[in-house]
Short mmCIF file of C-alpha atoms and ligand atoms in Angstrom, two decimals:
data_model
loop_
_atom_site.label_atom_id
_atom_site.label_comp_id
_atom_site.label_asym_id
_atom_site.label_seq_id
_atom_site.Cartn_x
_atom_site.Cartn_y
_atom_site.Cartn_z
CA MET A 1 0.01 -0.04 0.17
CA THR A 2 1.57 3.42 -0.68
CA GLU A 3 2.42 5.40 2.15
CA GLN A 4 2.27 9.21 2.80
CA ASN A 5 3.73 10.86 6.18
CA ASN A 6 3.50 6.97 7.58
CA GLN A 7 0.07 6.85 7.06
CA PRO A 8 -1.37 4.19 4.64
CA LEU A 9 -3.62 6.16 1.83
CA SER A 10 -6.58 3.59 2.96
CA LEU A 11 -7.23 3.84 6.64
CA PRO A 12 -9.36 1.10 8.22
CA ARG A 13 -12.99 2.05 8.63
CA ILE A 14 -16.02 0.70 10.49
CA GLY A 15 -17.18 -2.64 8.71
CA ASP A 16 -13.84 -3.41 7.26
CA PRO A 17 -12.18 -6.71 7.88
CA ALA A 18 -9.62 -5.71 10.81
CA PRO A 19 -6.02 -5.53 9.22
CA ASP A 20 -3.97 -8.83 9.76
CA PHE A 21 -1.01 -8.46 12.43
CA GLU A 22 1.64 -10.90 13.60
CA VAL A 23 3.41 -9.25 16.34
CA SER A 24 6.08 -9.22 19.54
CA THR A 25 4.07 -8.54 22.92
CA THR A 26 4.91 -8.81 26.31
CA HIS A 27 2.90 -11.88 26.37
CA GLY A 28 4.93 -13.43 23.44
CA PRO A 29 4.27 -13.61 19.80
CA LYS A 30 0.44 -12.83 18.66
CA LYS A 31 -1.41 -12.50 15.52
CA LEU A 32 -4.92 -11.34 14.81
CA SER A 33 -6.42 -14.77 14.06
CA ASP A 34 -5.65 -15.80 17.87
CA TYR A 35 -8.35 -13.75 18.86
CA LYS A 36 -10.96 -15.28 16.38
CA GLY A 37 -14.35 -16.35 18.35
CA LYS A 38 -13.73 -13.46 20.72
CA TRP A 39 -14.06 -9.65 20.67
CA LEU A 40 -11.09 -7.53 20.93
CA VAL A 41 -10.27 -3.90 22.06
CA LEU A 42 -6.90 -3.01 20.31
CA PHE A 43 -5.88 0.31 22.01
CA SER A 44 -2.54 2.39 21.33
CA HIS A 45 -0.81 4.60 23.77
CA PRO A 46 1.54 7.31 23.05
CA ALA A 47 4.52 6.17 25.06
CA ASP A 48 5.53 4.16 27.96
CA PHE A 49 6.63 5.84 31.19
CA THR A 50 4.36 8.57 30.68
CA PRO A 51 1.72 10.33 32.98
CA VAL A 52 -1.47 9.95 31.17
CA CYS A 53 -0.63 6.70 29.66
CA THR A 54 0.35 5.09 33.23
CA THR A 55 -3.22 6.49 34.48
CA GLU A 56 -4.45 4.66 31.52
CA PHE A 57 -2.96 1.25 31.82
CA VAL A 58 -4.07 1.23 35.48
CA ALA A 59 -7.68 1.84 34.34
CA PHE A 60 -7.58 -0.55 31.45
CA GLN A 61 -6.39 -3.33 33.91
CA GLU A 62 -9.77 -2.22 36.32
CA ILE A 63 -11.75 -2.95 33.36
CA TYR A 64 -10.02 -5.92 32.07
CA PRO A 65 -12.18 -8.32 34.02
CA ASN A 66 -15.46 -6.81 32.88
CA LEU A 67 -14.51 -6.99 29.39
CA ARG A 68 -13.35 -10.68 29.97
CA GLN A 69 -16.90 -11.53 30.94
CA LEU A 70 -18.09 -9.81 27.84
CA ASN A 71 -15.81 -12.76 25.85
CA THR A 72 -13.56 -9.37 24.79
CA GLU A 73 -9.66 -9.67 25.07
CA LEU A 74 -7.64 -6.32 25.74
CA LEU A 75 -4.49 -5.68 23.60
CA GLY A 76 -2.11 -2.70 24.21
CA LEU A 77 0.05 -1.10 21.54
CA SER A 78 2.96 1.60 21.41
CA ILE A 79 5.92 2.42 19.36
CA ASP A 80 8.19 0.91 22.06
CA SER A 81 10.32 -2.04 22.60
CA ASN A 82 9.19 -5.08 24.66
CA GLN A 83 12.05 -4.27 27.16
CA SER A 84 10.56 -0.82 27.59
CA HIS A 85 6.88 -2.32 28.09
CA ILE A 86 8.09 -5.03 30.60
CA ALA A 87 10.08 -2.38 32.61
CA TRP A 88 7.09 -0.22 32.67
CA VAL A 89 4.41 -2.73 33.78
CA ARG A 90 6.70 -3.85 36.50
CA ASN A 91 7.26 0.00 37.41
CA ILE A 92 3.26 0.28 37.43
CA GLU A 93 2.74 -2.72 39.72
CA GLU A 94 5.43 -1.19 42.17
CA ASN A 95 3.79 2.13 42.36
CA PHE A 96 -0.02 1.24 42.16
CA GLY A 97 0.11 -2.35 43.16
CA VAL A 98 -1.82 -3.38 40.05
CA LYS A 99 -0.57 -6.04 37.74
CA ILE A 100 -1.09 -5.47 34.13
CA GLU A 101 -2.58 -8.77 32.79
CA PHE A 102 -3.21 -7.98 29.27
CA PRO A 103 -0.56 -8.05 26.38
CA VAL A 104 1.12 -5.12 25.02
CA ILE A 105 2.51 -5.03 21.20
CA ALA A 106 6.15 -3.73 21.01
CA ASP A 107 5.36 -1.83 17.76
CA LEU A 108 8.94 -0.46 17.03
CA ASN A 109 8.76 -0.54 13.35
CA LYS A 110 5.15 1.26 13.25
CA GLU A 111 3.84 -1.48 11.26
CA VAL A 112 0.58 -2.06 13.16
CA ALA A 113 0.17 1.61 13.84
CA SER A 114 0.74 2.72 10.25
CA LYS A 115 -1.66 0.06 9.25
CA TYR A 116 -4.51 0.93 11.49
CA GLY A 117 -3.95 4.96 11.06
CA MET A 118 -2.83 5.27 14.77
CA ILE A 119 0.06 7.96 13.94
CA HIS A 120 -1.56 11.05 13.09
CA PRO A 121 1.51 12.94 11.88
CA ASN A 122 0.60 16.38 12.27
CA GLU A 123 0.18 15.61 15.86
CA SER A 124 3.40 13.31 16.17
CA THR A 125 5.49 11.52 13.80
CA THR A 126 6.85 9.41 16.67
CA GLU A 127 4.17 8.13 18.84
CA ALA A 128 0.84 6.62 18.19
CA ASN A 129 -2.09 8.53 19.51
CA ARG A 130 -4.77 7.11 21.85
CA ALA A 131 -6.48 4.94 19.47
CA VAL A 132 -9.18 2.40 20.17
CA PHE A 133 -10.50 -0.29 17.75
CA VAL A 134 -13.52 -2.48 18.78
CA ILE A 135 -12.73 -5.70 16.75
CA ASP A 136 -15.92 -8.11 16.62
CA ASP A 137 -15.68 -12.17 17.06
CA LYS A 138 -15.43 -12.36 13.23
CA GLN A 139 -12.55 -9.89 13.01
CA VAL A 140 -14.81 -7.04 11.56
CA ILE A 141 -14.00 -3.58 13.07
CA LYS A 142 -16.99 -2.21 14.75
CA SER A 143 -15.90 0.93 16.16
CA ILE A 144 -13.10 3.42 15.97
CA ILE A 145 -12.28 5.93 18.72
CA TYR A 146 -9.37 8.53 18.52
CA TYR A 147 -8.24 10.67 21.71
CA PRO A 148 -5.32 13.08 21.32
CA LEU A 149 -1.79 12.54 23.39
CA THR A 150 -2.94 14.83 26.06
CA THR A 151 -6.59 13.46 26.95
CA GLY A 152 -6.75 10.38 28.95
CA ARG A 153 -9.96 7.89 27.82
CA ASN A 154 -12.92 7.07 29.82
CA MET A 155 -13.02 3.44 30.68
CA ASP A 156 -16.79 3.33 31.26
CA GLU A 157 -17.61 4.50 27.73
CA ILE A 158 -15.29 1.72 26.28
CA VAL A 159 -17.04 -0.91 28.37
CA ARG A 160 -20.40 0.74 27.39
CA LEU A 161 -19.54 0.69 23.90
CA VAL A 162 -18.53 -2.78 23.83
CA GLU A 163 -22.03 -3.78 25.68
CA ALA A 164 -23.74 -1.54 22.94
CA LEU A 165 -22.08 -3.26 20.01
CA GLN A 166 -22.53 -7.11 21.41
CA THR A 167 -26.69 -5.95 22.09
CA THR A 168 -26.66 -4.75 18.40
CA ALA A 169 -24.99 -7.86 17.22
CA ASN A 170 -27.11 -10.10 19.21
CA HIS A 171 -30.58 -8.53 18.69
CA GLN A 172 -30.36 -6.75 15.71
CA VAL A 173 -31.63 -3.12 17.56
CA SER A 174 -29.97 0.18 18.06
CA THR A 175 -29.05 1.92 21.48
CA PRO A 176 -29.84 5.23 22.49
CA ALA A 177 -27.86 8.15 23.72
CA ASN A 178 -26.21 7.54 27.08
CA TRP A 179 -27.76 3.88 26.85
CA ARG A 180 -26.61 1.82 29.53
CA LYS A 181 -27.05 -2.05 29.86
CA GLY A 182 -30.62 -3.07 30.96
CA ASP A 183 -32.09 0.25 29.60
CA LYS A 184 -34.53 -0.16 26.74
CA VAL A 185 -33.43 -0.50 23.09
CA ILE A 186 -34.49 1.31 19.89
CA VAL A 187 -36.03 -1.18 17.05
CA PRO A 188 -35.74 -0.57 13.51
CA PRO A 189 -38.17 1.83 11.80
CA PRO A 190 -41.25 0.07 10.16
CA ALA A 191 -40.88 -0.27 6.38
CA THR A 192 -44.67 0.04 5.68
CA GLN A 193 -47.62 2.25 6.84
CA GLU A 194 -49.44 -1.31 7.90
CA GLU A 195 -46.42 -1.94 10.14
CA ALA A 196 -46.30 1.24 11.89
CA ASP A 197 -50.15 1.01 12.52
CA LYS A 198 -49.48 -2.37 13.98
CA ARG A 199 -46.61 -1.38 16.25
CA ALA A 200 -48.67 1.43 17.60
CA GLN A 201 -50.95 -1.22 18.97
CA ASP A 202 -48.55 -3.69 20.33
CA ASN A 203 -47.74 -3.34 24.22
CA GLN A 204 -44.23 -4.53 24.15
CA TYR A 205 -43.34 -1.25 22.53
CA GLU A 206 -42.88 2.07 23.78
CA VAL A 207 -43.93 4.19 20.72
CA VAL A 208 -42.67 7.43 20.75
CA ASP A 209 -43.49 8.35 17.38
CA TRP A 210 -43.52 5.75 14.53
CA TYR A 211 -40.11 6.18 13.73
CA LEU A 212 -38.59 6.15 17.44
CA THR A 213 -39.76 2.60 18.94
CA LYS A 214 -38.28 1.29 22.20
CA LYS A 215 -38.50 -1.91 23.66
CA SER A 216 -36.94 -3.94 26.78
CA LEU A 217 -34.81 -6.92 26.19
CA ASP A 218 -35.79 -8.96 29.18
C1 BEZ B 1 1.38 11.34 28.75
O1 BEZ B 1 1.18 10.02 28.45
O2 BEZ B 1 1.02 11.92 29.51
C2 BEZ B 1 1.72 11.68 27.42
C3 BEZ B 1 2.44 11.09 26.39
C4 BEZ B 1 2.47 11.84 25.18
C5 BEZ B 1 2.36 12.94 24.89
C6 BEZ B 1 1.70 13.76 25.99
C7 BEZ B 1 1.38 13.20 27.04
#
């Protein structure tokens, strides 16, 4: 693929197959296909031994058990060496008493960061920004979030996003603003006038208007 400023011309987008990788991590070699059948949160951070990233790593570890309950794995990445990652996660354990249990990719040659569009050259050419890719169990990209170097991510939102994406995948529904697990979901709008009339009479639905109908999943 032709590259410009370290960026592939065609960046992965929602709905695309996740770009393949075969990498070295703090847990040994990993490849994308190792995650088939599971959801994956692949995230990048700018650099080891930096303040915001350190707070994020502690916070990512805190949500890791919740993610695992959602059949979802966590995989970090930065343009640092495996030795640096190992030293940093040991330092985090010493300073915070938090053992980092998820693997971290050593992407020193920027191969994965470039493929996934994690380097935004007008922000930094040497660091990945704070990207989050949610990849489903069929290895399709379901969501992409980018945060700048200076803003730590909200872990509740990452868990909420995975729960919302899985709810959509399992029930063919959408989720409204600020939806939390257990809240009503949005059903697709009716395709015909007859369907719209029928829906208005159906007790299982909360019909706000014909195009905005909610229902409980329980
Ligand atoms: C940080 O994690 O604090 C950080 C990393 C790179 C640039 C700016 C902030």
